[in-house]
Structure formats: C-alpha cells, structure tokens
C-alpha cells in the first residue's frame, strides 16, 4: 500500500484520497496539465508519430506521379537548370526548391519523405498545438492532425505533395492571426499572417483560401475597424508573390513564370470534369473522406467554448471545402486543408473526454485507432511489391529502364517521353531532353478530367510546339519513348496525329523494341556496340 509522502502532508494526502478531494485533485491536475509537455517534447512526440504513421510508404519509389515530376524538376535545378525554362510545369516554385534542398543531401525520394515526416510535419503539428496554447488541448490537436492525416489513401495523403507542404506556413499564419494571444483584426498580426500565406501560395495556390477565412473572422469580430487589418493581410500575402516575380524578372524568365503559374492553371480550372465524372469522383473520393473525418466533426460539434474563435475555424473549413471542389475533380489531396480546422475544433472535447477516459472518449480513441490501422493495412497492400492498382506501381517503368540500361547508347544520353509519365526519367536515370516532361494540354489538347480525357485542340499552343522541337533538335536525345500504347494514366494520344513530330521521329530515330506497350526508339546516329 502506498504511504503518504510525509507527516507534514498527511492532511493534504487525505484530501486527495477522499472521493471529493480526488475529484478536486483531478481538476487541478488537468488545469496544470498544460505545462507538462514542453514545445520541444511535443515536437519530438509529433516527429515520432509522423514517422511511424507514414512508415508504410517510406521506402516506396513513387507514391504519386506528382512526386516523380517534383524530383525531375528539382534534379534539373541541381544541374543548373531554370524553372519554367529548362523545366516547365504548372506547380509553384517552392515545391521544387524544397525537393532540391533534400535531394542535395541524398538523391533519393526516401530522403524527402523522411525529412518531411521528421521535420516538416512535426513543425506543422506544433503550429496546430500552438493555436490552442501548447497545453493538453494543443497536444491532442496536433496528434489528431497527424493521425487523421494518415488515415486515408496514401496515394494522396502520404505523398509529399504541394498541399502537405503548404500546410506549414498556412498553420502558422492561423496561429499568428488568431492564436491564444492574438487580438482579432490586429493589422500587425494580419500583415505577418499574410506574409506566411504568400509563402504558402508559392507551394500551392489553394493556400490563398485562408485569406477570406481570416478576413471574415476579422470583420465578424471587429466590424469596420478590421478594414486596416484586412488590407495588411492582403498586402502581406501579395509581397512574397511580387518578390518572386521580381526574382524571375531578374533572371529573364518572368513571362514563363507568369504563364505556367497563372494562365496555364486558369485554363486547367476552366476545363472542369464533366458532371457525370464529377458525381462519380464525389462518390468515390469526397464522400468517403467526409465519412472518415466525421468523428472529428462530431467532436467539434460537442465543443461549446471559445465561440469568438469558432468563427475563424468555421470560415476556414468552409473555404477549404470550396477550394476542394475546384474543377469538380475532387482529388483527395485537395481536402488536406480541411484537417486543420477539424483537428483544432475537435481537440477540446477529445482532451476532456480522455482525461479521465470516459465511455465516449474510449469510443473515439478506438474508432480513430481502427481507422488508422485499416488504412495503414490497406495502403500497405496497395503498395506491396507486384500490386499494380496504381499506374505508378506498374512494372513497365523498370522493364523499359532495364532495356535502355543494357544499351551502349545510354551513357551520357538524354530521353524524351511522348506521354504522361515522368517515372521513366527516374528509372532510366537519363536527363529530360526537353522542358516538357509532361506532354500535356498545350501540346496535344488533352486535360485530365478524372475518368476521361477531354479533347480540345484550341488548347494547343503553336509556340509550345516550337519550343518542344527546338529543345529536341538542340539536345538530340538518345532515346524517345512512345507511351501511347501503354495506357498510363489514360493517356493514349498517338504521335501520328502530329506530323511535325512524327516526321522528325521517323527521320531521326529507329524503333528498337516494344516493352509492355511502350515503343522504344534509338537515335539513328547512335550505333549500339
């Protein structure tokens, strides 16, 4: 039997061992619990949880095709290339700089994943905790963000994509603007928050959705007095974008930067998925996602405190849902920003229900554990060697690479892929022969729209064909792959439809093999030894 700590404390010991005293003791312990976890300890715990919950895909070569494109773009940067000139894609610049920073240490996608799980995600979770003051509620909020962020399809949620990366500056923008010590509508705080949002936009454009959420919160809480703060928010968000444009202007690449980041993406949004495709994707992705996060929504609904800070969370959730429907494509990674308000909103009730553990608290914890376990097992199966549910996991990339690696013309050569598969550049190790790693809508008039590909020749840009052929004639790639017969990502555009390319291909190249539907062409001037 446990003894009292000393004669002088017998009275206090008796108080806490009595039923009423024990209840009071628990109340005091919960009140003081906010000091039990330092920020450093929270970060370490978040890092451990992030790594463990994402370990299932840590060694996978490519989780999502976007990852492959980021590696190709980042590698081009490390070779001295220029974004949007030697490598052209419609993603903002910071994602390539992020990949390049880690690939410079170790040229492996595993390095990027490990660094993201061990550093980037814990810093984001720490921001989630900071919004609630780093106490027990904050700790729970950060853990909820990490757990539920891993409890869905790894293809979208566990890949190191733009939405995952943008959440770090977005979360800290929310903390600066509406954290525990923030005054609603404060111009100085909203200005700094705007700067962070501007940085987030340079990871992914959808980050701009937090601006109307913060503006709505400021106006609801302060009315017209918030006008100065909202102006500071907008100015702060614009500043990183203007400075980035100025940097590209200094390099002489401003036109390319503006085209790929603005005009190209607006065109993409205008070509929305057909309504039949949109309904199917909503049922297949949006509805399951909303069902999975429904425990967070329920726990948030149970919370009745801090009503004035609920405004910003509700506005943030609404804006996140609106941007998730962009183009009616409903890609699951579009929903990643929704985890932030849900985790913060649910944390107070979850923290209360689990200290001490109530019946409802046990059910919530058990349900969360079941969801995470089920999706972890499912993701392990989906990415098990030999399983080819996703196009990224097909063996065609390795088979083609084996054929090319065994050819004497591969040494020091470059590659052009007629198709929508940057994975070939990774597996072969050959540098891209052109800035157009994706043969996309501006070259062939096709836009991905879910279960189908839209055909619109008005999208084809003659100047892009000029750039493509200039690149190919200048680099003289050792190999050309025609992936139109492999049905990768529903891409079946034959090069024969474009005489300027097919004539050049026939004149300069000889077909040497067909591997898993991919035609392999080798430059005629290169004679294999």
XYZ file of C-alpha atoms in Angstrom:
529
model
C 0.000 0.000 0.000
C 1.286 3.457 -0.918
C 2.312 5.623 2.054
C 1.772 9.354 2.429
C 4.771 11.420 1.334
C 5.409 12.741 4.903
C 3.848 13.698 8.230
C 3.517 17.352 7.238
C 1.401 16.437 4.243
C -0.959 13.930 5.873
C -3.874 16.349 5.726
C -3.378 17.101 2.046
C -2.878 13.411 1.304
C -6.142 12.561 2.989
C -7.854 15.267 0.977
C -6.843 13.852 -2.378
C -7.608 10.265 -1.372
C -11.151 11.141 -0.330
C -13.731 10.939 -3.166
C -14.482 14.667 -3.211
C -10.825 15.550 -2.722
C -9.793 13.225 -5.506
C -12.182 14.915 -7.924
C -10.687 18.261 -6.922
C -7.182 16.815 -7.371
C -8.037 15.617 -10.895
C -9.424 19.044 -11.750
C -6.184 20.693 -10.541
C -4.091 18.153 -12.453
C -5.989 18.836 -15.657
C -5.624 22.577 -15.146
C -1.877 22.208 -14.653
C -1.555 19.625 -17.390
C -0.880 22.317 -19.971
C 2.620 22.706 -18.505
C 3.550 19.036 -18.608
C 4.602 18.999 -22.250
C 7.248 21.467 -23.398
C 7.327 22.558 -27.020
C 10.465 20.516 -27.591
C 8.839 17.414 -26.115
C 5.730 17.947 -28.219
C 7.846 18.306 -31.343
C 9.701 15.072 -30.548
C 6.417 13.220 -29.980
C 4.940 14.632 -33.175
C 8.045 13.569 -35.113
C 7.790 10.030 -33.741
C 4.082 9.773 -34.588
C 4.553 11.287 -38.054
C 7.336 8.852 -38.959
C 5.503 5.802 -37.593
C 2.173 6.600 -39.260
C 3.891 7.224 -42.611
C 6.399 4.391 -42.425
C 4.166 2.277 -44.651
C 5.260 4.206 -47.771
C 8.679 5.435 -46.650
C 10.563 3.108 -48.989
C 8.154 3.225 -51.940
C 9.832 4.527 -55.107
C 6.888 6.707 -56.198
C 3.653 7.080 -54.222
C 2.067 9.578 -56.586
C 3.121 10.686 -60.074
C 3.447 14.286 -58.892
C 6.335 13.182 -56.683
C 8.182 11.947 -59.758
C 7.688 15.274 -61.508
C 8.992 17.161 -58.460
C 12.105 15.002 -58.356
C 12.731 15.577 -62.073
C 12.262 19.343 -61.677
C 14.418 19.521 -58.542
C 17.161 17.464 -60.191
C 17.137 19.867 -63.134
C 17.617 22.735 -60.668
C 20.552 20.967 -59.052
C 22.094 20.570 -62.510
C 21.917 24.339 -63.006
C 18.590 24.484 -64.848
C 15.941 27.209 -64.651
C 12.368 26.659 -63.521
C 9.736 27.145 -66.247
C 12.508 27.414 -68.893
C 14.588 24.245 -68.786
C 11.786 22.522 -66.840
C 8.157 23.549 -67.368
C 5.273 22.558 -65.126
C 2.293 24.344 -63.608
C 3.305 23.999 -59.953
C 4.702 26.912 -57.876
C 8.474 27.186 -57.393
C 8.884 26.375 -53.693
C 7.936 22.719 -54.059
C 10.907 22.215 -56.403
C 13.230 24.147 -54.107
C 12.035 22.024 -51.181
C 12.754 18.792 -53.035
C 16.097 20.122 -54.272
C 17.182 21.022 -50.733
C 16.762 17.448 -49.503
C 17.898 15.752 -52.706
C 21.142 17.727 -52.474
C 21.852 15.830 -49.237
C 20.788 12.435 -50.551
C 19.463 11.877 -54.120
C 16.553 9.687 -53.060
C 12.828 10.239 -52.675
C 13.142 8.348 -49.376
C 15.223 11.260 -48.066
C 12.469 13.716 -48.966
C 9.839 11.553 -47.271
C 11.882 11.030 -44.118
C 12.710 14.731 -43.804
C 9.061 15.653 -44.346
C 7.878 13.207 -41.690
C 10.639 14.015 -39.180
C 10.762 17.807 -39.596
C 8.085 19.416 -41.767
C 5.026 17.594 -40.432
C 6.033 17.910 -36.743
C 6.551 21.667 -37.217
C 3.071 21.844 -38.738
C 1.581 19.808 -35.879
C 3.368 22.124 -33.437
C 1.574 25.025 -35.109
C -1.735 23.203 -34.660
C -0.863 22.832 -30.960
C 0.195 26.490 -30.729
C -3.265 27.668 -31.773
C -4.592 26.152 -28.525
C -1.689 27.300 -26.356
C 0.571 24.201 -26.414
C -1.299 22.609 -23.493
C -3.087 19.297 -23.398
C -5.662 20.525 -25.897
C -2.896 21.654 -28.227
C -1.110 18.335 -27.908
C -4.331 16.474 -28.719
C -4.990 18.776 -31.706
C -1.541 18.100 -33.145
C -1.942 14.351 -32.709
C -5.399 14.403 -34.295
C -3.962 16.287 -37.273
C -1.245 13.674 -37.712
C -3.434 10.617 -37.096
C -6.298 11.587 -39.372
C -3.874 12.928 -41.977
C -2.557 9.375 -42.318
C -5.967 7.681 -42.170
C -6.841 7.758 -45.855
C -5.382 6.760 -49.216
C -1.607 7.086 -49.181
C -1.651 7.955 -52.887
C -2.963 11.403 -51.974
C -2.390 11.933 -48.258
C 1.045 10.387 -47.658
C 2.757 11.535 -50.843
C 4.983 14.574 -50.363
C 2.752 16.824 -52.412
C 2.095 20.553 -52.539
C -0.875 20.513 -50.170
C 1.136 18.777 -47.438
C 3.959 21.294 -47.770
C 1.755 24.388 -47.885
C 0.122 23.500 -44.557
C 3.178 24.526 -42.515
C 3.019 28.253 -43.411
C -0.808 28.141 -43.516
C -0.990 26.753 -39.978
C 1.423 29.285 -38.562
C -0.421 32.072 -40.390
C -3.533 30.995 -38.480
C -1.571 30.980 -35.208
C -0.162 34.463 -35.802
C -3.559 35.893 -36.732
C -5.766 34.115 -34.188
C -3.537 32.332 -31.667
C -4.080 32.486 -27.890
C -2.597 35.977 -27.523
C -3.860 37.443 -30.817
C -6.393 40.234 -30.975
C -8.926 39.758 -33.816
C -8.196 42.047 -36.751
C -4.786 43.229 -35.492
C -3.097 44.887 -38.526
C 0.418 43.888 -37.499
C -0.517 40.266 -36.892
C -2.626 40.015 -40.040
C 0.235 41.531 -42.027
C 2.628 38.831 -40.800
C -0.037 36.182 -41.366
C -0.399 37.473 -44.919
C 3.332 37.039 -45.495
C 3.076 33.417 -44.380
C 0.068 32.868 -46.661
C 2.053 34.319 -49.557
C 4.823 31.806 -48.859
C 2.221 29.016 -48.692
C 0.827 30.051 -52.088
C 4.304 29.524 -53.526
C 3.865 25.877 -52.504
C 0.268 25.560 -53.756
C -2.231 28.152 -54.939
C -5.095 26.760 -52.842
C -3.395 28.202 -49.752
C -4.978 31.544 -50.683
C -8.253 30.133 -49.289
C -7.148 31.105 -45.766
C -7.242 34.811 -46.706
C -11.060 35.077 -46.942
C -11.335 32.956 -43.767
C -9.146 35.375 -41.784
C -10.894 38.363 -43.329
C -14.348 37.029 -42.403
C -13.172 36.387 -38.850
C -11.775 39.915 -38.541
C -14.942 41.545 -39.851
C -17.251 39.423 -37.689
C -15.287 40.238 -34.541
C -14.377 43.878 -35.206
C -16.625 45.152 -37.980
C -15.353 48.176 -39.910
C -12.436 48.506 -37.512
C -10.947 45.437 -39.170
C -10.538 47.121 -42.572
C -6.925 48.143 -41.906
C -6.061 44.644 -40.734
C -7.640 43.016 -43.797
C -5.710 45.417 -46.037
C -2.497 44.437 -44.227
C -3.413 40.759 -44.705
C -3.863 41.234 -48.465
C -0.671 43.289 -48.780
C 1.312 40.728 -46.805
C 0.028 37.881 -48.995
C 0.986 39.746 -52.170
C 4.511 40.653 -51.106
C 6.147 37.167 -51.456
C 4.441 36.757 -54.838
C 5.680 40.121 -56.104
C 9.201 39.422 -54.843
C 9.186 36.025 -56.560
C 8.057 37.599 -59.821
C 10.836 40.195 -59.456
C 13.375 37.390 -58.971
C 12.233 35.666 -62.160
C 12.210 39.018 -63.938
C 15.837 39.446 -62.933
C 16.602 36.047 -64.452
C 14.725 36.970 -67.615
C 12.109 34.252 -67.024
C 9.177 36.332 -65.777
C 6.941 35.592 -68.779
C 7.402 31.841 -68.370
C 6.824 32.123 -64.613
C 3.548 34.022 -65.119
C 2.322 31.697 -67.853
C 2.863 28.412 -66.001
C 1.661 29.700 -62.642
C -1.328 31.769 -63.704
C -2.538 31.403 -67.288
C -1.946 27.664 -67.524
C -3.728 26.965 -64.231
C -6.683 29.175 -65.080
C -7.073 27.192 -68.294
C -6.936 23.978 -66.296
C -9.688 25.204 -63.963
C -11.878 26.282 -66.860
C -11.854 22.734 -68.221
C -13.743 21.130 -65.372
C -14.698 17.484 -65.222
C -17.952 16.530 -66.900
C -20.832 16.334 -64.446
C -21.076 12.545 -64.772
C -17.378 12.247 -63.959
C -17.701 14.787 -61.147
C -20.546 12.863 -59.491
C -18.603 9.630 -59.733
C -15.484 11.170 -58.210
C -17.520 12.818 -55.455
C -18.999 9.438 -54.502
C -15.653 7.670 -54.797
C -13.430 10.209 -53.000
C -15.247 13.133 -51.385
C -17.958 11.123 -49.643
C -15.566 8.509 -48.158
C -13.252 11.278 -46.966
C -16.096 13.116 -45.236
C -17.215 9.874 -43.597
C -13.685 9.192 -42.329
C -13.355 12.653 -40.741
C -16.910 12.651 -39.370
C -15.682 11.736 -35.828
C -13.680 14.978 -35.812
C -16.727 16.929 -36.969
C -18.850 15.263 -34.276
C -16.293 16.071 -31.558
C -16.111 19.655 -32.786
C -19.892 19.896 -32.602
C -19.785 18.779 -28.969
C -17.450 21.672 -28.068
C -19.249 24.833 -26.927
C -16.396 27.057 -25.740
C -14.401 29.944 -27.214
C -17.247 30.961 -29.520
C -15.412 34.003 -30.906
C -12.579 31.746 -32.165
C -15.045 29.319 -33.661
C -15.745 31.891 -36.387
C -12.309 31.577 -37.941
C -12.413 27.757 -37.770
C -15.832 27.580 -39.420
C -14.758 30.066 -42.098
C -11.563 28.098 -42.672
C -13.498 24.831 -43.023
C -15.967 26.419 -45.455
C -13.177 27.882 -47.599
C -11.317 24.572 -47.553
C -14.416 22.748 -48.801
C -14.956 25.294 -51.569
C -11.385 25.026 -52.874
C -11.555 21.220 -52.671
C -14.240 21.313 -55.339
C -12.068 23.228 -57.820
C -12.706 21.898 -61.296
C -15.123 19.322 -59.811
C -12.268 16.806 -59.785
C -12.380 16.038 -56.028
C -8.848 14.711 -55.810
C -8.432 13.565 -52.178
C -5.313 15.702 -51.650
C -7.498 18.757 -52.303
C -9.129 18.014 -48.915
C -5.910 18.148 -46.879
C -6.534 21.764 -45.677
C -9.763 20.582 -44.035
C -7.792 18.595 -41.448
C -6.622 21.843 -39.816
C -9.949 23.310 -38.604
C -11.331 19.839 -37.848
C -8.395 18.835 -35.633
C -8.410 22.146 -33.756
C -12.188 22.172 -33.397
C -12.319 18.585 -32.100
C -9.355 18.805 -29.718
C -11.068 20.460 -26.690
C -13.770 17.817 -26.481
C -11.325 14.943 -27.123
C -8.924 16.274 -24.481
C -11.741 16.476 -21.950
C -13.222 13.086 -22.848
C -9.869 11.318 -22.464
C -8.751 12.808 -19.137
C -10.046 10.777 -17.412
C -11.086 8.400 -20.170
C -14.876 8.439 -20.487
C -17.063 5.963 -22.346
C -17.394 8.323 -25.300
C -13.683 9.036 -25.123
C -12.903 5.321 -25.338
C -15.169 5.004 -28.358
C -13.489 7.951 -30.071
C -9.975 6.635 -29.399
C -10.941 3.129 -30.514
C -12.566 4.472 -33.686
C -9.533 6.605 -34.524
C -7.177 3.676 -33.944
C -9.366 1.417 -36.103
C -9.460 3.924 -38.957
C -5.713 4.471 -38.894
C -4.993 0.745 -38.704
C -7.408 -0.099 -41.515
C -5.956 2.495 -43.886
C -2.380 1.587 -42.946
C -3.046 -2.052 -43.807
C -4.895 -1.064 -46.994
C -2.055 1.225 -48.065
C 0.495 -1.488 -47.349
C -1.451 -3.835 -49.619
C -1.877 -1.210 -52.344
C 1.860 -0.531 -52.390
C 3.006 -4.102 -51.877
C 5.618 -5.180 -54.456
C 3.862 -6.559 -57.509
C 0.493 -4.916 -56.781
C -0.366 -2.578 -59.660
C -3.624 -0.901 -58.660
C -1.993 2.475 -59.299
C -0.316 3.329 -62.615
C 2.750 4.482 -60.673
C 3.278 0.899 -59.466
C 3.292 -0.834 -62.847
C 6.485 -2.644 -63.783
C 6.614 -1.019 -67.216
C 8.982 1.671 -65.918
C 11.529 -0.838 -64.655
C 11.188 -3.049 -67.716
C 11.842 -0.139 -70.074
C 14.719 1.047 -67.891
C 16.304 -2.431 -67.964
C 16.146 -2.431 -71.751
C 17.748 1.023 -72.024
C 20.383 0.404 -69.338
C 21.592 -2.583 -71.316
C 22.093 -0.469 -74.441
C 25.510 1.091 -75.091
C 23.980 4.373 -76.339
C 22.565 5.160 -72.897
C 25.792 6.520 -71.416
C 25.520 10.283 -71.131
C 22.368 10.375 -73.245
C 19.041 12.081 -72.697
C 15.443 10.922 -73.023
C 12.121 12.208 -74.310
C 8.861 10.562 -73.284
C 5.872 11.044 -75.548
C 3.293 10.632 -72.810
C 2.291 11.470 -69.253
C 4.787 9.520 -67.156
C 7.774 11.256 -65.530
C 8.573 7.945 -63.798
C 10.558 6.902 -66.906
C 13.064 9.662 -66.247
C 13.595 8.379 -62.708
C 14.006 4.697 -63.515
C 16.287 5.226 -66.537
C 18.389 7.913 -64.837
C 18.501 9.847 -68.118
C 18.030 13.606 -68.078
C 14.966 15.044 -69.873
C 15.687 16.210 -73.416
C 13.089 18.988 -73.228
C 11.382 21.245 -70.741
C 8.094 19.416 -71.460
C 8.362 16.435 -69.127
C 4.590 16.095 -69.460
C 3.169 16.022 -72.983
C 0.045 17.808 -71.822
C -2.785 20.051 -72.974
C -0.737 22.808 -74.625
C 0.882 20.261 -76.955
C -1.872 17.746 -77.651
C -5.063 19.410 -76.358
C -5.859 16.938 -73.592
C -6.712 17.787 -69.991
C -7.072 15.189 -67.268
C -10.642 15.246 -66.018
C -10.958 12.215 -63.803
C -12.181 9.120 -65.565
C -11.739 10.586 -69.042
C -9.553 12.891 -71.062
C -11.095 15.952 -72.653
C -10.062 16.733 -76.232
C -9.826 20.420 -77.120
C -7.457 21.379 -79.915
C -7.976 25.059 -79.041
C -5.637 24.452 -76.099
C -2.710 23.600 -78.371
C -0.156 26.428 -78.484
C 1.941 26.710 -81.640
C 4.734 28.443 -79.704
C 4.994 25.452 -77.367
C 5.452 23.154 -80.347
C 8.204 25.493 -81.498
C 9.867 25.252 -78.072
C 9.495 21.455 -77.999
C 11.102 20.927 -81.385
C 13.832 23.454 -80.572
C 14.645 21.535 -77.382
C 14.684 18.177 -79.148
C 16.876 19.359 -82.009
C 19.290 21.013 -79.588
C 19.569 18.116 -77.116
C 19.371 15.270 -79.667
C 18.030 12.690 -77.167
C 19.475 9.221 -77.355
C 16.032 7.663 -76.880
C 12.395 8.515 -77.438
C 9.635 6.548 -75.723
C 6.138 6.442 -77.183
C 3.906 5.592 -74.214
C 0.601 5.990 -76.063
C 0.149 2.215 -76.309
C 0.767 1.529 -72.599
C -2.407 3.224 -71.305
C -0.613 5.024 -68.474
C -2.883 7.495 -66.663
C -5.440 7.083 -69.504
C -3.012 8.734 -71.949
C -3.446 7.272 -75.457
C -2.515 10.122 -77.830
C -0.707 8.745 -80.867
C 2.252 10.787 -82.169
C 0.960 10.129 -85.684
C -1.663 12.825 -85.095
C 1.094 15.443 -85.093
C 3.080 15.331 -88.353
C 5.769 17.773 -87.235
C 6.763 15.307 -84.515
C 6.091 12.005 -86.290
C 8.133 13.068 -89.353
C 11.045 14.111 -87.106
C 10.800 10.838 -85.181
C 10.807 8.712 -88.341
C 13.706 10.637 -89.845
C 15.964 10.719 -86.788
C 15.093 7.500 -84.902
C 14.725 3.771 -85.359
C 12.363 1.630 -83.289
C 14.381 -0.985 -81.425
C 11.793 -2.652 -79.206
C 8.311 -2.611 -77.694
C 8.189 -3.190 -73.926
C 4.808 -3.517 -72.179
C 3.191 -1.399 -74.882
C 5.916 1.291 -74.846
C 7.721 1.747 -78.162
C 11.450 2.441 -77.689
C 13.226 4.491 -80.339
C 17.001 4.965 -80.540
C 18.701 7.769 -82.426
C 19.893 6.517 -85.840
C 23.262 8.223 -85.452
C 23.969 6.065 -82.418
C 25.031 2.542 -83.288
C 24.810 0.161 -80.364
C 28.019 -1.681 -79.564
